[in-house]
Each structure stands twice: as C-alpha cells, then as structure tokens.
Coordinates of C-alpha atoms and ligand atoms in Angstrom, one line a residue:
M1 CA 83.1 78.5 77.8
R2 CA 84.6 80.7 75.1
P3 CA 87.0 83.5 76.0
P4 CA 86.3 85.7 73.0
Q5 CA 89.0 88.4 73.3
P6 CA 92.3 88.8 71.7
S7 CA 95.3 88.1 73.9
P8 CA 95.7 90.8 76.5
V9 CA 99.4 91.3 75.5
Q10 CA 98.3 93.0 72.2
T11 CA 96.4 96.2 71.9
P12 CA 93.0 95.3 70.3
R13 CA 92.2 96.9 67.0
I14 CA 88.7 98.2 67.0
V15 CA 86.7 98.9 63.8
V16 CA 83.5 100.9 64.3
L17 CA 80.5 100.7 62.0
A18 CA 78.1 103.6 62.2
S19 CA 75.4 105.0 59.9
G20 CA 74.5 108.4 61.4
R21 CA 75.2 110.9 64.2
G22 CA 77.9 108.8 65.9
S23 CA 77.5 109.8 69.5
N24 CA 78.3 106.3 70.6
F25 CA 81.3 106.3 68.4
Q26 CA 82.4 109.6 70.1
A27 CA 81.9 107.9 73.5
L28 CA 84.3 105.2 72.4
I29 CA 86.8 107.8 71.1
E30 CA 86.7 109.4 74.5
G31 CA 86.9 106.1 76.3
V32 CA 90.2 105.3 74.5
A33 CA 91.6 108.8 74.9
D34 CA 91.0 108.9 78.7
G35 CA 92.4 105.4 79.2
R36 CA 89.2 103.5 80.1
I37 CA 89.4 101.4 77.0
H38 CA 92.8 99.8 76.3
A39 CA 92.5 99.6 72.5
S40 CA 92.9 101.6 69.4
I41 CA 90.1 102.6 67.0
V42 CA 91.7 101.9 63.6
R43 CA 88.8 102.6 61.3
L44 CA 85.3 104.0 60.9
I45 CA 83.2 102.3 58.3
T46 CA 79.9 103.8 57.2
D47 CA 77.2 103.0 54.7
N48 CA 76.1 106.6 54.7
P49 CA 78.2 109.4 53.0
G50 CA 76.3 112.0 55.0
A51 CA 76.9 110.4 58.4
Y52 CA 78.1 112.9 61.0
A53 CA 80.2 110.1 62.4
I54 CA 82.6 110.8 59.5
D55 CA 83.3 114.3 60.8
R56 CA 84.0 113.0 64.2
A57 CA 86.5 110.4 62.8
R58 CA 88.3 113.0 60.7
K59 CA 88.7 115.3 63.6
E60 CA 90.5 112.5 65.5
G61 CA 92.5 111.4 62.5
I62 CA 90.8 108.0 62.4
P63 CA 90.7 106.6 58.9
V64 CA 87.2 106.4 57.3
S65 CA 85.8 104.1 54.7
V66 CA 82.6 105.2 53.1
L67 CA 80.8 102.3 51.5
D68 CA 77.7 104.0 50.0
Y69 CA 75.2 101.2 49.9
Q70 CA 73.4 102.8 46.9
V71 CA 76.4 102.3 44.5
F72 CA 76.6 98.6 45.0
Q73 CA 74.9 96.2 42.6
D74 CA 73.3 94.1 45.4
R75 CA 73.7 93.2 49.0
T76 CA 76.3 90.5 48.4
A77 CA 78.5 93.0 46.6
Y78 CA 78.2 95.5 49.4
E79 CA 78.9 92.8 52.0
S80 CA 82.0 91.6 50.2
A81 CA 83.4 95.1 50.1
L82 CA 82.6 95.6 53.7
F83 CA 84.3 92.3 54.7
R84 CA 87.4 93.3 52.8
E85 CA 87.5 96.7 54.5
I86 CA 87.2 95.0 57.9
Q87 CA 90.0 92.5 57.1
D88 CA 92.2 95.2 55.7
A89 CA 91.9 97.2 58.9
G90 CA 93.0 94.1 60.8
A91 CA 90.0 94.2 63.2
D92 CA 90.1 92.3 66.4
L93 CA 86.7 93.7 67.5
I94 CA 83.9 95.2 65.5
I95 CA 81.5 97.6 67.2
L96 CA 78.1 98.5 65.7
A97 CA 77.5 102.0 67.0
G98 CA 74.2 102.9 65.4
Y99 CA 74.8 100.9 62.3
M100 CA 71.5 100.5 60.6
R101 CA 71.9 97.4 58.5
L102 CA 71.8 93.7 59.2
L103 CA 75.1 92.0 58.6
G104 CA 75.4 88.8 56.5
E105 CA 76.5 85.4 57.7
P106 CA 80.2 85.5 56.6
I107 CA 81.0 88.6 58.7
V108 CA 78.9 87.5 61.6
A109 CA 80.5 84.0 61.6
A110 CA 84.1 85.4 61.2
F111 CA 83.6 87.7 64.2
S112 CA 81.6 85.4 66.5
D113 CA 82.0 86.8 70.0
R114 CA 84.1 89.6 68.6
M115 CA 81.3 91.9 67.4
I116 CA 79.4 94.1 69.8
N117 CA 76.1 96.1 69.3
I118 CA 74.4 98.7 71.3
H119 CA 70.6 98.7 71.4
P120 CA 68.3 101.4 73.0
A121 CA 66.1 99.0 74.9
L122 CA 66.2 96.3 77.6
L123 CA 66.5 93.3 75.3
P124 CA 64.8 90.9 74.7
C125 CA 62.1 93.5 74.8
F126 CA 61.7 95.9 71.9
P127 CA 64.2 94.7 69.3
G128 CA 64.4 96.4 65.9
L129 CA 63.7 100.0 64.9
H130 CA 62.2 102.7 67.1
A131 CA 62.9 100.8 70.3
Q132 CA 62.2 103.8 72.5
R133 CA 58.9 104.4 70.8
Q134 CA 57.9 100.8 71.2
A135 CA 58.8 101.0 75.0
L136 CA 56.6 104.1 75.4
E137 CA 53.7 102.7 73.5
Y138 CA 53.8 99.5 75.5
G139 CA 53.7 101.6 78.7
V140 CA 56.8 100.2 80.5
K141 CA 58.0 102.0 83.6
L142 CA 61.6 101.0 83.1
A143 CA 63.3 101.4 79.7
G144 CA 67.1 101.2 79.1
C145 CA 69.8 100.0 76.8
T146 CA 71.7 96.7 76.1
V147 CA 75.2 96.0 74.9
H148 CA 75.4 92.5 73.4
F149 CA 77.5 90.3 71.2
V150 CA 76.1 90.0 67.6
T151 CA 74.7 86.8 66.3
H152 CA 72.8 86.0 63.0
E153 CA 69.5 87.0 64.7
M154 CA 68.9 90.7 65.1
D155 CA 69.3 92.2 68.6
S156 CA 69.5 88.8 70.2
G157 CA 73.1 87.8 71.0
P158 CA 74.6 87.2 74.5
I159 CA 74.1 90.2 76.8
I160 CA 77.2 91.9 78.1
A161 CA 75.7 94.9 80.0
Q162 CA 72.4 96.7 80.5
R163 CA 71.4 100.0 82.1
C164 CA 67.9 100.9 83.3
V165 CA 66.2 104.3 82.7
P166 CA 62.9 105.1 84.5
V167 CA 60.1 106.3 82.2
G168 CA 58.5 109.5 83.5
E169 CA 54.8 110.4 83.1
D170 CA 55.7 113.2 80.8
D171 CA 58.3 111.4 78.7
N172 CA 58.0 111.5 74.9
E173 CA 60.1 109.6 72.4
E174 CA 62.6 112.4 72.2
T175 CA 63.1 113.0 76.0
L176 CA 63.3 109.2 76.7
S177 CA 65.7 108.6 73.8
E178 CA 68.0 111.4 75.1
R179 CA 68.1 109.9 78.6
I180 CA 68.7 106.4 77.3
L181 CA 71.5 107.7 75.0
R182 CA 73.4 109.0 78.0
E183 CA 73.3 105.6 79.5
E184 CA 74.2 104.0 76.2
H185 CA 77.5 105.9 76.1
E186 CA 78.5 104.7 79.6
C187 CA 77.3 101.1 79.1
L188 CA 79.1 100.7 75.7
V189 CA 82.4 102.1 77.0
E190 CA 82.2 99.8 80.1
A191 CA 81.4 96.7 78.0
V192 CA 84.1 97.4 75.4
A193 CA 86.7 98.1 78.2
L194 CA 85.9 94.7 79.7
F195 CA 86.3 93.0 76.4
C196 CA 89.6 94.7 75.6
D197 CA 90.9 93.7 79.1
G198 CA 90.1 90.1 78.3
R199 CA 87.6 90.0 81.2
L200 CA 84.5 88.5 79.4
E201 CA 83.7 84.8 79.1
V202 CA 80.8 83.6 77.0
T203 CA 79.0 80.4 78.0
G204 CA 76.0 79.7 75.8
R205 CA 73.9 82.9 76.2
R206 CA 75.6 84.0 79.4
V207 CA 78.4 86.4 79.6
R208 CA 80.5 86.4 82.8
V209 CA 82.8 89.1 83.9
R210 CA 86.1 87.7 85.3
Ligands
GRF301 C1 71.6 104.7 69.4 O1 70.4 104.9 70.1 C2 71.9 103.2 69.3 O2 71.5 102.5 70.4 C3 71.0 102.8 68.1 O3 71.1 103.9 67.2 C4 71.4 105.1 67.9 C5 72.6 105.7 67.3 O4 73.0 106.9 67.9 N1 71.4 101.5 67.6 P1 74.4 107.5 67.7 O5 74.6 107.5 66.1 O6 75.5 106.6 68.3 O7 74.4 108.9 68.2

C-alpha cells in the first residue's frame, strides 16, 4: 500500500501541464477557487506557445512557463528543461490536463503516484489519440472518461475515477466529445480533491478512497 500524497498539513503545490484549450485546467482553477480542491496551482507549463491555457493562467495570475518543443535540440534537452521547471516550481503534484506529449522516465519516476492524467475514454479501452472517435467507430453504447496516475506506459496507470457517458444514435465525434468533456471537468476536480486531502491509497493497480 502506498499513500502517495503529501502530508495533509501542508497545502499541496500543483503544477499543470497543458498543450491547448485548457478547459480542464480551468476546471481545476475553479475547483481551487471554490474550495473543493485544497491546494494551490503554482505554475502552468506548456509546450505550445499558442495554447489558450496560457491566457487562462495569466487571467488568474498563475505563473506560466512556455517550453516551445520546436526550439529544443532534441527530446532529452526538452525533458531536462521541463524537469527543471517542475522542480523550480516545488511541485507536489503534476496534472496532465490535455498535455499532448509522452513524458520521459526521469520525470515519471520522480513523480510516481504524484502525477495525474485525464483521458477521454473508459480505459483500458481506447488509449491514445482520438479516443472519442475510436469509441464511436467501435460502436460502444457507453463512453466516458478516466482520471489515473501516470506510469511509463501511456494511458495505463492506476485508475482513480471514471465517469460514463451514454452514446446516442445521432452522436458524432464533436457532440460526444463535448458531453465527455463536461464529465472530465467534474471527474478531474473530484480526483484531485481526494488526492489533496490525502484520501487516496494505491495498492498495485488499485486505488482506494479512504
Ligand atoms: C481532453 O479531452 C482531455 O481528456 C484530453 O485532451 C483534451 C484536452 O482538453 N487529454 P482541454 O485542453 O482540457 O480543454
């Protein structure tokens, strides 16, 4: 059994990694502001200088680090810079909120059971890109989202929370993605709140809520 969280006496410091629109990041901002999440978001890090998530952070006065992947010599150089930013921010918890790159082993190992991802499918079904399209093409009747701890394998770590979304006859990728996204926001805030309150215990693949 591994209690992954920082001590409940300190306010956990959250670093969010996002590559785009940042609606899940916004849900976290609101979750902290309205007291559901007992933590502070200390930094947004993005690999995309055009990410709308940057505007959301600036509006809230959250420091932003833009690490434009294109300007780094190779993946190792990018990852080292990213790791430095995360350490400088004093992160207790990293949240991947629509972060579109795989993370290397040093960061994943350093944040074992302290890094959370949101995925728009009911894992282990439909990992990877275009999960909602995969679900529609497969013909499932129930789609959804998953919040899980990050391990070195993509979209495969211990599951903290999931939400189901029924697939309608007339759904297309856009309508289904929109409905899943609403659940993502709730599910992510709920899971992060549990983490920050020290209520999650990881035993192998299983995450128990205390
Ligand atoms: C979400 O569907 C998330 O599950 C996936 O990428 C999308 C990001 O959306 N990983 P947003 O940037 O949070 O609005």
